[in-house]
Short mmCIF file of C-alpha atoms in Angstrom, two decimals:
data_model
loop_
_atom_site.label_atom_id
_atom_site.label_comp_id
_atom_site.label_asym_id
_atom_site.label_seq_id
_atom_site.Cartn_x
_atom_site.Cartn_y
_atom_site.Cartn_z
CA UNK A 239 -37.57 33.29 22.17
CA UNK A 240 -35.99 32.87 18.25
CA UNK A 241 -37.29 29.49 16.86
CA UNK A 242 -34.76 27.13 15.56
CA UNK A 243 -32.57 28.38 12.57
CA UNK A 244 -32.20 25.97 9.42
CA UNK A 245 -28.36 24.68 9.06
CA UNK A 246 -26.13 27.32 7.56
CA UNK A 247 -22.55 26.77 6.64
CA UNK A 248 -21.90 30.06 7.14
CA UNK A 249 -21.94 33.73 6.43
CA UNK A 250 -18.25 34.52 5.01
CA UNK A 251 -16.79 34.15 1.14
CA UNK A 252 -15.80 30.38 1.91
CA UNK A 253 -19.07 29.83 3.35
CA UNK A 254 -21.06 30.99 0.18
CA UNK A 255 -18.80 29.22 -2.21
CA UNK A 256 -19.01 25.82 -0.15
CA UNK A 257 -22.71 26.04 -0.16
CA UNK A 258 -22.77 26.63 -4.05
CA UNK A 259 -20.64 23.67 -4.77
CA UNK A 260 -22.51 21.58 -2.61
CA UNK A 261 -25.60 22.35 -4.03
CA UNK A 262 -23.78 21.43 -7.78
CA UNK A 263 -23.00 18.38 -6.22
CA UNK A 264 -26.76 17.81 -4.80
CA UNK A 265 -27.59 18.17 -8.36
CA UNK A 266 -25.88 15.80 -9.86
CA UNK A 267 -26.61 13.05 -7.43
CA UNK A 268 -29.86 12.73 -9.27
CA UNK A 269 -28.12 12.74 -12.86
CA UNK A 270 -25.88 10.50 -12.45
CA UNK A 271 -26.47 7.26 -15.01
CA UNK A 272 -25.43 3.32 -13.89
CA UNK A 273 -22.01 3.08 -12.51
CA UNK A 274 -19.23 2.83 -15.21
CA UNK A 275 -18.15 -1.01 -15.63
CA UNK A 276 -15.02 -1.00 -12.68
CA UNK A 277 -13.13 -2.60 -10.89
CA UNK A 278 -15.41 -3.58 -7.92
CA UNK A 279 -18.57 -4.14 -10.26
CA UNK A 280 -18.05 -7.82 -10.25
CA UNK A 281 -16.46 -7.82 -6.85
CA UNK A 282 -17.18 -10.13 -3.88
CA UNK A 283 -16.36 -10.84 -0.63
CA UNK A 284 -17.81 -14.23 -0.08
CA UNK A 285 -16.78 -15.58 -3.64
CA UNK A 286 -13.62 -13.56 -4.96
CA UNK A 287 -11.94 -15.67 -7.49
CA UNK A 288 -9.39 -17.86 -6.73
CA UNK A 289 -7.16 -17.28 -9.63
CA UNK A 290 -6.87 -13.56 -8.61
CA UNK A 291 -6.05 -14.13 -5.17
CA UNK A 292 -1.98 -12.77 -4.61
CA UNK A 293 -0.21 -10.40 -2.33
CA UNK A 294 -0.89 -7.25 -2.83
CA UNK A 295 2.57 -5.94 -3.04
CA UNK A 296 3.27 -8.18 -6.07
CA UNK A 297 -0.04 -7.27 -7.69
CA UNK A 298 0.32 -3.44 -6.98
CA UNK A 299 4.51 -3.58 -7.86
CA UNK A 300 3.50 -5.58 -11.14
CA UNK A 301 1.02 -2.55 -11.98
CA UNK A 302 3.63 -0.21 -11.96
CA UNK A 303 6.46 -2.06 -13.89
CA UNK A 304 3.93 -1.90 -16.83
CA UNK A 305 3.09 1.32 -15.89
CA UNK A 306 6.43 2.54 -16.16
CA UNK A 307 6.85 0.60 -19.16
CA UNK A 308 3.86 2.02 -20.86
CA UNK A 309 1.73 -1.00 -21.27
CA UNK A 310 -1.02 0.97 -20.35
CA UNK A 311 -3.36 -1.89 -20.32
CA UNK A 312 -1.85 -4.23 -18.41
CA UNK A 313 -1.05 -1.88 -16.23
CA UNK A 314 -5.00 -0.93 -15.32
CA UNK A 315 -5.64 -4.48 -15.33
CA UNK A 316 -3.35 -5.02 -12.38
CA UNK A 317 -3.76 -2.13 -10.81
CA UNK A 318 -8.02 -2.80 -10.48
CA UNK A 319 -6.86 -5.85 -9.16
CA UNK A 320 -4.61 -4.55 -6.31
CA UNK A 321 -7.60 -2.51 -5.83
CA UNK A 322 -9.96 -5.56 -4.83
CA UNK A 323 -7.22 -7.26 -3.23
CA UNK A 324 -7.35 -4.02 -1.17
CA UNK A 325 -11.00 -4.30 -0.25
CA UNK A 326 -10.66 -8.22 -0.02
CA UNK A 327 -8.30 -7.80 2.83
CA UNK A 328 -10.11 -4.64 4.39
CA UNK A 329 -13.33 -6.45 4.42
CA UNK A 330 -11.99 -9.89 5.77
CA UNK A 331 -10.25 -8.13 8.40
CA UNK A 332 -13.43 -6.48 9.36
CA UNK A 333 -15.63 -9.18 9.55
CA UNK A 334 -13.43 -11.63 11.05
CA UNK A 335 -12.26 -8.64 14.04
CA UNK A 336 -16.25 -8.18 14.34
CA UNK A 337 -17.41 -11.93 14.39
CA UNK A 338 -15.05 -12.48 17.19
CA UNK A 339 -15.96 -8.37 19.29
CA UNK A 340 -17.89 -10.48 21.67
CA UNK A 341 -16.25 -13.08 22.70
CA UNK A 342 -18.15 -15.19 25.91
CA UNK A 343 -16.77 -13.81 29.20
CA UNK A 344 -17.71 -16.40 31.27
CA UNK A 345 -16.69 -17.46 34.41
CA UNK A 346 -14.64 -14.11 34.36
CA UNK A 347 -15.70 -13.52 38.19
CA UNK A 348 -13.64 -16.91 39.23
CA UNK A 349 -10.72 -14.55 38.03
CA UNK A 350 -9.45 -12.53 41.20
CA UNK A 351 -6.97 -11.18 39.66
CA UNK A 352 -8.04 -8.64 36.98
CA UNK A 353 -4.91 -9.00 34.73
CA UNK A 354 -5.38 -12.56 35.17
CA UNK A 355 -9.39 -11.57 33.62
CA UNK A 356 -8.15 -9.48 30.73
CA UNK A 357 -5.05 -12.07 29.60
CA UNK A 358 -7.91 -14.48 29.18
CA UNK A 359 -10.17 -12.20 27.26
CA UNK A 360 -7.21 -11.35 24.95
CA UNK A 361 -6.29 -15.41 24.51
CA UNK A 362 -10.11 -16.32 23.81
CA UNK A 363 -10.39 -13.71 21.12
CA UNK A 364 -7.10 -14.69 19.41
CA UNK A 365 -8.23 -17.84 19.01
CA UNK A 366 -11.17 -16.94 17.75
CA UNK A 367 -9.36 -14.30 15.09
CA UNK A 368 -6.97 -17.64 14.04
CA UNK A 369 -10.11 -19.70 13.63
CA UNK A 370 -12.09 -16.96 11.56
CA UNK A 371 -9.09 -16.41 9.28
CA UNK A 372 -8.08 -20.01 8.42
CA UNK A 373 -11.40 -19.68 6.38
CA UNK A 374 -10.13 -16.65 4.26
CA UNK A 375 -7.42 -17.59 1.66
CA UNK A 376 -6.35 -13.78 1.71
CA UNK A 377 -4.89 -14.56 4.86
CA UNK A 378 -2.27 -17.28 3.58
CA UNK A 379 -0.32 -14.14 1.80
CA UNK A 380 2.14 -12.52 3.15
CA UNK A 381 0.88 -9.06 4.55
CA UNK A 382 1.00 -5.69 3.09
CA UNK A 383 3.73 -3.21 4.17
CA UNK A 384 2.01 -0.57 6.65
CA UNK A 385 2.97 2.13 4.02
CA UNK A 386 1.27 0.14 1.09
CA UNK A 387 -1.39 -0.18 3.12
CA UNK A 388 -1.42 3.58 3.73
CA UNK A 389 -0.92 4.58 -0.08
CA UNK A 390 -4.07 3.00 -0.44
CA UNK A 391 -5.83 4.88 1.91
CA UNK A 392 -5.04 7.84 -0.58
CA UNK A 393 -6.13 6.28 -3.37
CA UNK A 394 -3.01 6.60 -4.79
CA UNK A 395 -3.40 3.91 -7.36
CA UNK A 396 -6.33 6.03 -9.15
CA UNK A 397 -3.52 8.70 -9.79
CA UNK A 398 -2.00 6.30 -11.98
CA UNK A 399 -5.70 4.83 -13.56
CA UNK A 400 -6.47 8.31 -14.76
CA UNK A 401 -3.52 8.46 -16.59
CA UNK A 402 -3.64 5.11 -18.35
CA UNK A 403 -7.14 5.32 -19.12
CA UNK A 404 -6.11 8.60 -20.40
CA UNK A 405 -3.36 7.21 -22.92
CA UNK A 406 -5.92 4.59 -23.95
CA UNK A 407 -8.43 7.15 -24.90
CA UNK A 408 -10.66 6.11 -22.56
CA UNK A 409 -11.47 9.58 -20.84
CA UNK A 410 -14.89 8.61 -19.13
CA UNK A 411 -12.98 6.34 -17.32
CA UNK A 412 -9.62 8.74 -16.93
CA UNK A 413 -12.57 11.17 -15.97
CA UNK A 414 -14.14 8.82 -13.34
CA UNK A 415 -10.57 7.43 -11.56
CA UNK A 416 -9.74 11.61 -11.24
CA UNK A 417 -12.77 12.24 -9.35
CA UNK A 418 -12.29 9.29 -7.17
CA UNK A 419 -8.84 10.46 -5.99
CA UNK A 420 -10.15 14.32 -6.07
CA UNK A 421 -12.85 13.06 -3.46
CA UNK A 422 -10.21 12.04 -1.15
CA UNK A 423 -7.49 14.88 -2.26
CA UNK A 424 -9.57 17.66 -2.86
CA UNK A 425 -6.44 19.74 -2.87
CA UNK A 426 -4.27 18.30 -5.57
CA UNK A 427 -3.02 20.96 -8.25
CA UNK A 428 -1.99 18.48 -10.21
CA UNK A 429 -4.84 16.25 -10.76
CA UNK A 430 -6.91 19.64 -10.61
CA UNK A 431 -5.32 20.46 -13.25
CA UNK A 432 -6.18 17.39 -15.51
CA UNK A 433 -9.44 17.42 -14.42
CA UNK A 434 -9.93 20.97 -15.74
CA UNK A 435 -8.37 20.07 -18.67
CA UNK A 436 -10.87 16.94 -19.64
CA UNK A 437 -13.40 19.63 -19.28
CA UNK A 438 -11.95 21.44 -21.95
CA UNK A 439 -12.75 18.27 -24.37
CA UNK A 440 -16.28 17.32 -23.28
CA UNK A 441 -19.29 17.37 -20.79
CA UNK A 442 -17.78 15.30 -17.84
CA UNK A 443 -20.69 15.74 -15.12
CA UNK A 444 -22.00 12.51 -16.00
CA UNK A 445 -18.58 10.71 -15.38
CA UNK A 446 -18.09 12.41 -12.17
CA UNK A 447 -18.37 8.72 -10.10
CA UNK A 448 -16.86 7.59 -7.01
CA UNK A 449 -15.53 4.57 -6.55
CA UNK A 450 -14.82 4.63 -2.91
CA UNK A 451 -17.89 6.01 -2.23
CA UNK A 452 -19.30 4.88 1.06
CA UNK A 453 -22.92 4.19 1.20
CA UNK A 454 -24.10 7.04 3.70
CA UNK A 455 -22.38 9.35 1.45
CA UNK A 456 -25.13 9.63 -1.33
CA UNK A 457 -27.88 9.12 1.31
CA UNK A 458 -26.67 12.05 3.02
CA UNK A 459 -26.46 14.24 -0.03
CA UNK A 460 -30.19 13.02 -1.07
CA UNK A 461 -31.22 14.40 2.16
CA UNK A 462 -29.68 17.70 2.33
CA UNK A 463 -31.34 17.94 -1.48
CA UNK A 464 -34.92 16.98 -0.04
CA UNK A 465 -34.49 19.37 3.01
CA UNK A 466 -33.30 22.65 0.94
CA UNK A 467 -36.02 21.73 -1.32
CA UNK A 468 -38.77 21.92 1.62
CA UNK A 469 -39.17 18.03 1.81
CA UNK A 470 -38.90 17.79 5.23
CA UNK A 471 -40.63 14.41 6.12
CA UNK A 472 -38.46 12.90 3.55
CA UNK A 473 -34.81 14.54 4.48
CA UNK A 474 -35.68 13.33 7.73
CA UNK A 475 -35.89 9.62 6.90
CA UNK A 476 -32.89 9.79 4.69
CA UNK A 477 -30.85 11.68 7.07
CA UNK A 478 -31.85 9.04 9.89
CA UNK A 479 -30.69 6.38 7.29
CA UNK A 480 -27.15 8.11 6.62
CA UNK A 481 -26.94 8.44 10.54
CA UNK A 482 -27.25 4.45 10.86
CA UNK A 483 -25.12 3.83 7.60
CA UNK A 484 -22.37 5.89 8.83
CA UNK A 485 -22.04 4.57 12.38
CA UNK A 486 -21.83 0.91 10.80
CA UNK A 487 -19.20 1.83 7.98
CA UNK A 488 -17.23 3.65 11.18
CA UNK A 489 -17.36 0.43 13.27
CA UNK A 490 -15.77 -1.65 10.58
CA UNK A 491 -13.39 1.05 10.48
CA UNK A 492 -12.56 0.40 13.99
CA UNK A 493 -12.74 -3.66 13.12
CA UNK A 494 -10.03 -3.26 10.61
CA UNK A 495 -7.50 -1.56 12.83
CA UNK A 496 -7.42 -4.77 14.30
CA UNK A 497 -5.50 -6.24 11.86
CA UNK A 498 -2.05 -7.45 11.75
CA UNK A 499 1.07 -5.51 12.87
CA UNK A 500 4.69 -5.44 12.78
CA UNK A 501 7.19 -5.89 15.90
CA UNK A 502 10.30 -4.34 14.78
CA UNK A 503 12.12 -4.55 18.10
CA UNK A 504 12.39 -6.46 21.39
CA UNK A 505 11.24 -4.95 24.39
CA UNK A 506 9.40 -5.87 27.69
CA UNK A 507 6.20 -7.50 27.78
CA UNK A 508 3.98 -4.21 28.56
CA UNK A 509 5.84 -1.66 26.28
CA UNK A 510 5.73 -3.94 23.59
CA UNK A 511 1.69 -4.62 24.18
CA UNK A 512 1.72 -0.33 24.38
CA UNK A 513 3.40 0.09 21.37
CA UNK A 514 1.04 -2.32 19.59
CA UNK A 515 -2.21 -0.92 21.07
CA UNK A 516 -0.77 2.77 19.67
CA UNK A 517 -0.58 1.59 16.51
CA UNK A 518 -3.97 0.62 16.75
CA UNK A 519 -5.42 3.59 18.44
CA UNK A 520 -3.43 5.68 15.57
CA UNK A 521 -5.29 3.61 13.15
CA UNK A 522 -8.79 4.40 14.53
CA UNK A 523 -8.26 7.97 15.45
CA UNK A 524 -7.87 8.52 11.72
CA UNK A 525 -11.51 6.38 11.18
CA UNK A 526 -13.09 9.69 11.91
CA UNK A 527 -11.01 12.33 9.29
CA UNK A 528 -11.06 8.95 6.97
CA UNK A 529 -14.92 8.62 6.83
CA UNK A 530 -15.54 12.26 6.67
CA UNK A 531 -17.18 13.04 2.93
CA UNK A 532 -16.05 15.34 0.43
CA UNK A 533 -18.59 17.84 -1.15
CA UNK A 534 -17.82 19.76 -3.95
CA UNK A 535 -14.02 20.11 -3.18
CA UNK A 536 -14.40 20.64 0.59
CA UNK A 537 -14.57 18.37 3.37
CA UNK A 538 -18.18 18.22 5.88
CA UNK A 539 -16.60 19.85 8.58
CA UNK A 540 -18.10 18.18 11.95
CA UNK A 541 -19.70 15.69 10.05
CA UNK A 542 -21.43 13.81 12.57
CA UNK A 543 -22.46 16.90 13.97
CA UNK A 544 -23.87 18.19 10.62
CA UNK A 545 -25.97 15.03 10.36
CA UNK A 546 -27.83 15.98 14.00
CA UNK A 547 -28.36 19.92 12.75
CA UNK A 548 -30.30 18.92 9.44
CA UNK A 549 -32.09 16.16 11.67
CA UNK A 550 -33.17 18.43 14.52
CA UNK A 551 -34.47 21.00 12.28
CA UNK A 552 -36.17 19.05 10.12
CA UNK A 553 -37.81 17.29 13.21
CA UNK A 554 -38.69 20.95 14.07
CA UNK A 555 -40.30 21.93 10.97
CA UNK A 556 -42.03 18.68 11.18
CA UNK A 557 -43.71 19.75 14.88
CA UNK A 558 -42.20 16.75 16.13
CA UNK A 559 -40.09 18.71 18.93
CA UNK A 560 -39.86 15.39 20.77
CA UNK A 561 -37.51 14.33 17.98
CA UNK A 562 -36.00 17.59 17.52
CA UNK A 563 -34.38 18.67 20.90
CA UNK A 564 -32.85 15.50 21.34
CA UNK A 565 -30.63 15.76 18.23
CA UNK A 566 -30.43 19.33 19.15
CA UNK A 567 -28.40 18.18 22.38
CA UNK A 568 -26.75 15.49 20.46
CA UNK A 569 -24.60 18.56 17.50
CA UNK A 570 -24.24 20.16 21.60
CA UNK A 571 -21.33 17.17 21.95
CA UNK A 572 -19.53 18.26 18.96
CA UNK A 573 -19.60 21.48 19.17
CA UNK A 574 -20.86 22.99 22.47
CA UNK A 575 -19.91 26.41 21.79
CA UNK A 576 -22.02 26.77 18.77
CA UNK A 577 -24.57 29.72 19.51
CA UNK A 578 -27.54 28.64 17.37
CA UNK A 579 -27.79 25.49 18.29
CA UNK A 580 -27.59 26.79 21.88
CA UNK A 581 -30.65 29.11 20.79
CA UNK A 582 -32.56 26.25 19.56
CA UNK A 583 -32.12 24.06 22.61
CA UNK A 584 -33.19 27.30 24.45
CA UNK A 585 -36.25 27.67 22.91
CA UNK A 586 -37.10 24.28 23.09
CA UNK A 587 -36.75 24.49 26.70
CA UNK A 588 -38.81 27.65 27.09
CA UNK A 589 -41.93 26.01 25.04
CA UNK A 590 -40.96 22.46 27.55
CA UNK A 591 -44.54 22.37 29.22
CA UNK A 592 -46.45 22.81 25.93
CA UNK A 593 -44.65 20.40 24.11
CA UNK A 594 -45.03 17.88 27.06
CA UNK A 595 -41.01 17.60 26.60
CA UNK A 596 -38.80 15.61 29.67
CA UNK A 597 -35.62 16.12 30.92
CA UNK A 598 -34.54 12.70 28.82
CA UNK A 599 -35.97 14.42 25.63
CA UNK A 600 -33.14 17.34 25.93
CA UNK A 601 -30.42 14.61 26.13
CA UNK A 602 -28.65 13.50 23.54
CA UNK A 603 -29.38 10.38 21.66
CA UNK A 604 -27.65 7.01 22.69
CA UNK A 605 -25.72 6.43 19.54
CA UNK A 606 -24.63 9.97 19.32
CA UNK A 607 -23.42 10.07 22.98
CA UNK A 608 -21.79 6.44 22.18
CA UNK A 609 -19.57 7.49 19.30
CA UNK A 610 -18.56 11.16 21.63
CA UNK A 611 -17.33 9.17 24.28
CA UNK A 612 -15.23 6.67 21.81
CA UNK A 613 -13.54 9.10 19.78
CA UNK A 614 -13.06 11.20 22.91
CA UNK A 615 -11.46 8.75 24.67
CA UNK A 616 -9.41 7.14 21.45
CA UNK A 617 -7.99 10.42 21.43
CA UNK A 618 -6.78 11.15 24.91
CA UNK A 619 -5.57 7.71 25.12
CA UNK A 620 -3.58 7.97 21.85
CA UNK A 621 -2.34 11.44 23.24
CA UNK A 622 -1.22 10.07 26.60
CA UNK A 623 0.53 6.79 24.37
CA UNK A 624 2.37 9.49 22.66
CA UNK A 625 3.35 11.65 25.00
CA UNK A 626 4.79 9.68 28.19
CA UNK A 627 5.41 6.20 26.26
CA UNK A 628 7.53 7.00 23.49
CA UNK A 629 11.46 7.21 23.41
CA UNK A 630 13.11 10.20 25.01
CA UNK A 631 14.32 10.35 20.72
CA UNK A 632 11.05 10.79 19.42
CA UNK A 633 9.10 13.95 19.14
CA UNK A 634 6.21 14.65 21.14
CA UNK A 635 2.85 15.00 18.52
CA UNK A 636 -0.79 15.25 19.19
CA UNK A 637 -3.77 12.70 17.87
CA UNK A 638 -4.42 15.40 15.38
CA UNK A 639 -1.23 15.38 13.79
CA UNK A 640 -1.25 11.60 13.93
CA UNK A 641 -4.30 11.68 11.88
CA UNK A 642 -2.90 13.65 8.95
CA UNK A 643 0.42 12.45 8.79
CA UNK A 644 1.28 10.05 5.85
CA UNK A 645 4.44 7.66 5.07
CA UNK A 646 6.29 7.87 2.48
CA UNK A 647 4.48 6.27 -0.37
CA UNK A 648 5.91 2.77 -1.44
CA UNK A 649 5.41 3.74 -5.25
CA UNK A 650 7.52 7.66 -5.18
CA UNK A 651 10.49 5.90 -7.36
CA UNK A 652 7.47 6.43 -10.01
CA UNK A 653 6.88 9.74 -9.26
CA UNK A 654 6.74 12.07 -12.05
CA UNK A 655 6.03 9.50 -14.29
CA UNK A 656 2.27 9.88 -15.12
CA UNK A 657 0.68 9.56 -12.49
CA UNK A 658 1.10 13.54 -11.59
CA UNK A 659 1.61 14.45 -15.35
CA UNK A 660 2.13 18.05 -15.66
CA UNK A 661 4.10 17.46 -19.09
CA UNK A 662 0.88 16.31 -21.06
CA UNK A 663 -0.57 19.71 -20.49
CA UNK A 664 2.44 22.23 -19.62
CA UNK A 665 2.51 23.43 -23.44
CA UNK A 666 -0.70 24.70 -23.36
CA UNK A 667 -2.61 24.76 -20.39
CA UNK A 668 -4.15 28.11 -19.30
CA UNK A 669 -5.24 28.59 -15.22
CA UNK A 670 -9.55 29.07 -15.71
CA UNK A 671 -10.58 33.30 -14.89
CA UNK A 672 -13.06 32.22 -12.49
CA UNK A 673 -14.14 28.92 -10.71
CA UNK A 674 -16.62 28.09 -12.96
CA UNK A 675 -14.60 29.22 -16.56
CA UNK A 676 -13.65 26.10 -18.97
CA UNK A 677 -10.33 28.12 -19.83
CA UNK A 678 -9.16 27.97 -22.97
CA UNK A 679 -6.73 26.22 -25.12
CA UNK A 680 -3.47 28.27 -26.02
CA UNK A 681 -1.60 27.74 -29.43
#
């Protein structure tokens, strides 16, 4: 029997070039100075300022009437804010839908009647929710629109940041709002394109900061860094830590689907319930593709599962099998077909006997099997939702297409204006020869 094989991204062209940028990007982690003073350095959940406290539609509309007016300052000013009034919401929503997950279920078996049961649980948690948010002034605004909400999501607002900071002369921080929305849009030629272009004008690495960044995000990076560098002991740890981090950022995902929705027509009491509960489920399918990191331009495909290869081979090369073959079986419920990791689990169970291994050793861990059986299910219940509860007017679409598909942002009137920006470097601007060339600057 083969022994394990160390994580490989794979053999082709893409494969290479992924691997190269990520290890860029490993580099840099360690090179990075202290954050660049932004919008969230002074923010707080527990004790955000009164004064700023507004609806986020007026905040973010104000932003771009001085946007479009060119007071570029102004502009940025608001704009940061909408960006905390963002994360003020996000976070109270969380914390409030959490605080009130576990509601007492007592005396549930006097309740024959099982709707009777889960009417109850539904009325005890709502008044929990209205309890928990009479304590959150960000709660006493009126409510973003769901497409504000989703522009956000995108990080469309740092489109606009780079650009300000850019006709302020500010281009650490036009550099640093770029990357931000790059992390999230790896694809987009057009802010690409400016990115390239501050290049041209000085060394940027050390401005390459993510706001947004979620906190299993650099974890994970520091241990893919300590494990291609032969640190096993040490990616381990780390990789253990981005594991936990990740599964707690993806349940406040979940907690923040909760939040409030729209009823935009009447209909019976079960359809209506149906058509909320979709909107949720749409919401948390997405958690997944919305938590997923973005390395050097491409997205950690099968993240969780990715997490679970570096783990079990580290384990390996550790001689802790014990520890190994159960994350082995754990990247086996993301992706089953997967012929190395089928290997690996092999040989572990060949060498069973001498490594004292039992049959709970080769399955997979709790959490792992946990978040499987969530997503799985999110997803065929969204799919079922969409196919045999919607109008006979409606298309039919899967929970994958759900989870890509974007609104029309609230902001395109501004389109054009900035915030893309092709005209600032149309004149001159030269495609690089290779991935790695500066370009040059045309007369």
């Amino acid at each position: 029997m083969k022994p394990p094989e160390p994580f490989k991204t794979g053999s082709d062209s893409n494969g290479t070039r992924r691997r190269k940028m990520l290890l860029r990007s490993l580099c840099m982690l360690f090179l990075l100075p202290a954050l660049l003073e932004a919008q969230y350095e002074q923010y707080s959940f527990t004790s955000f300022p009164q004064n700023d406290i507004m609806p986020l539609d007026s905040a973010y509309g104000f932003a771009l009437e001085q946007y479009a007016a060119q007071n570029w300052a102004e502009s940025i000013r608001y704009l940061e804010l909408s960006l905390r009034l963002h994360r003020l919401l996000r976070d109270s929503e969380a914390f409030c839908s959490r605080n009130c997950s576990s509601v007492s279920r007592d005396n549930d078996a006097l309740f024959a009647d099982s709707s009777l049961r889960i009417m109850r649980h539904i009325l005890l948690r709502a008044a929990c929710l209205k309890k928990c948010k009479a304590d959150f002034p960000v709660f006493t605004l009126v409510y973003p629109r769901r497409d504000l909400l989703e522009a956000f999501e995108k990080r469309k607002p740092y489109q606009y940041i780079q650009y300000a900071y850019y006709q302020l002369n500010n281009l650490e921080k036009s550099v640093a709002a770029a990357h931000t929305f790059l992390k999230k849009n790896p694809k987009d030629p057009h802010l690409t394109k400016n990115m390239n272009y501050y290049k041209t004008l000085f060394d940027v690495e050390e401005y390459l900061i993510d706001h947004e960044e979620q906190p299993y995000e650099s974890v994970f990076l520091k241990s893919v860094l300590l494990y291609n560098n032969g640190d096993f002991s040490s990616s381990a740890r780390n990789m253990e830590q981005a594991i936990t981090q990740y599964f707690d950022v993806y349940s406040l995902c979940l907690a923040s689907c909760e939040s409030s929705y729209e009823i935009t027509e009447f209909k019976d009491f079960y359809p209506t319930l149906a058509d909320l509960y979709t909107d949720v489920l749409k919401c948390k399918v997405k958690c997944e593709e919305n938590l997923t990191p973005s390395v050097g331009g491409y997205f950690v495909e099968k993240f969780v599962a990715t997490m679970y290869h570096y783990l079990q081979f580290s384990y390996y090369k550790l001689n802790d099998v014990r520890n190994a073959a159960p994350c082995a079986a754990s990247y086996m419920l993301f992706d089953p077909d997967d012929q190395v990791m089928k290997q690996n689990v092999a040989y572990y169970g060949f060498y069973r006997e001498q490594w004292g291994l039992q049959e709970h050793h080769f399955q997979p861990r709790p959490e792992a099997l946990r978040y499987y059986n969530q997503t799985t299910k999110q997803k065929e219940m969204l799919e079922f939702a969409l196919n045999y509860l919607q109008t006979d007017d409606e298309d039919v679409v899967g929970p994958e297409e759900t989870a890509t598909s974007h609104s029309e942002h609230p902001d395109a009137e501004f389109e054009g204006m900035g915030d893309y920006e092709e005209s600032f470097l149309a004149d001159w601007w030269q495609e690089p020869k290779t991935k790695w060339d500066t370009g040059e600057i045309t007369n």
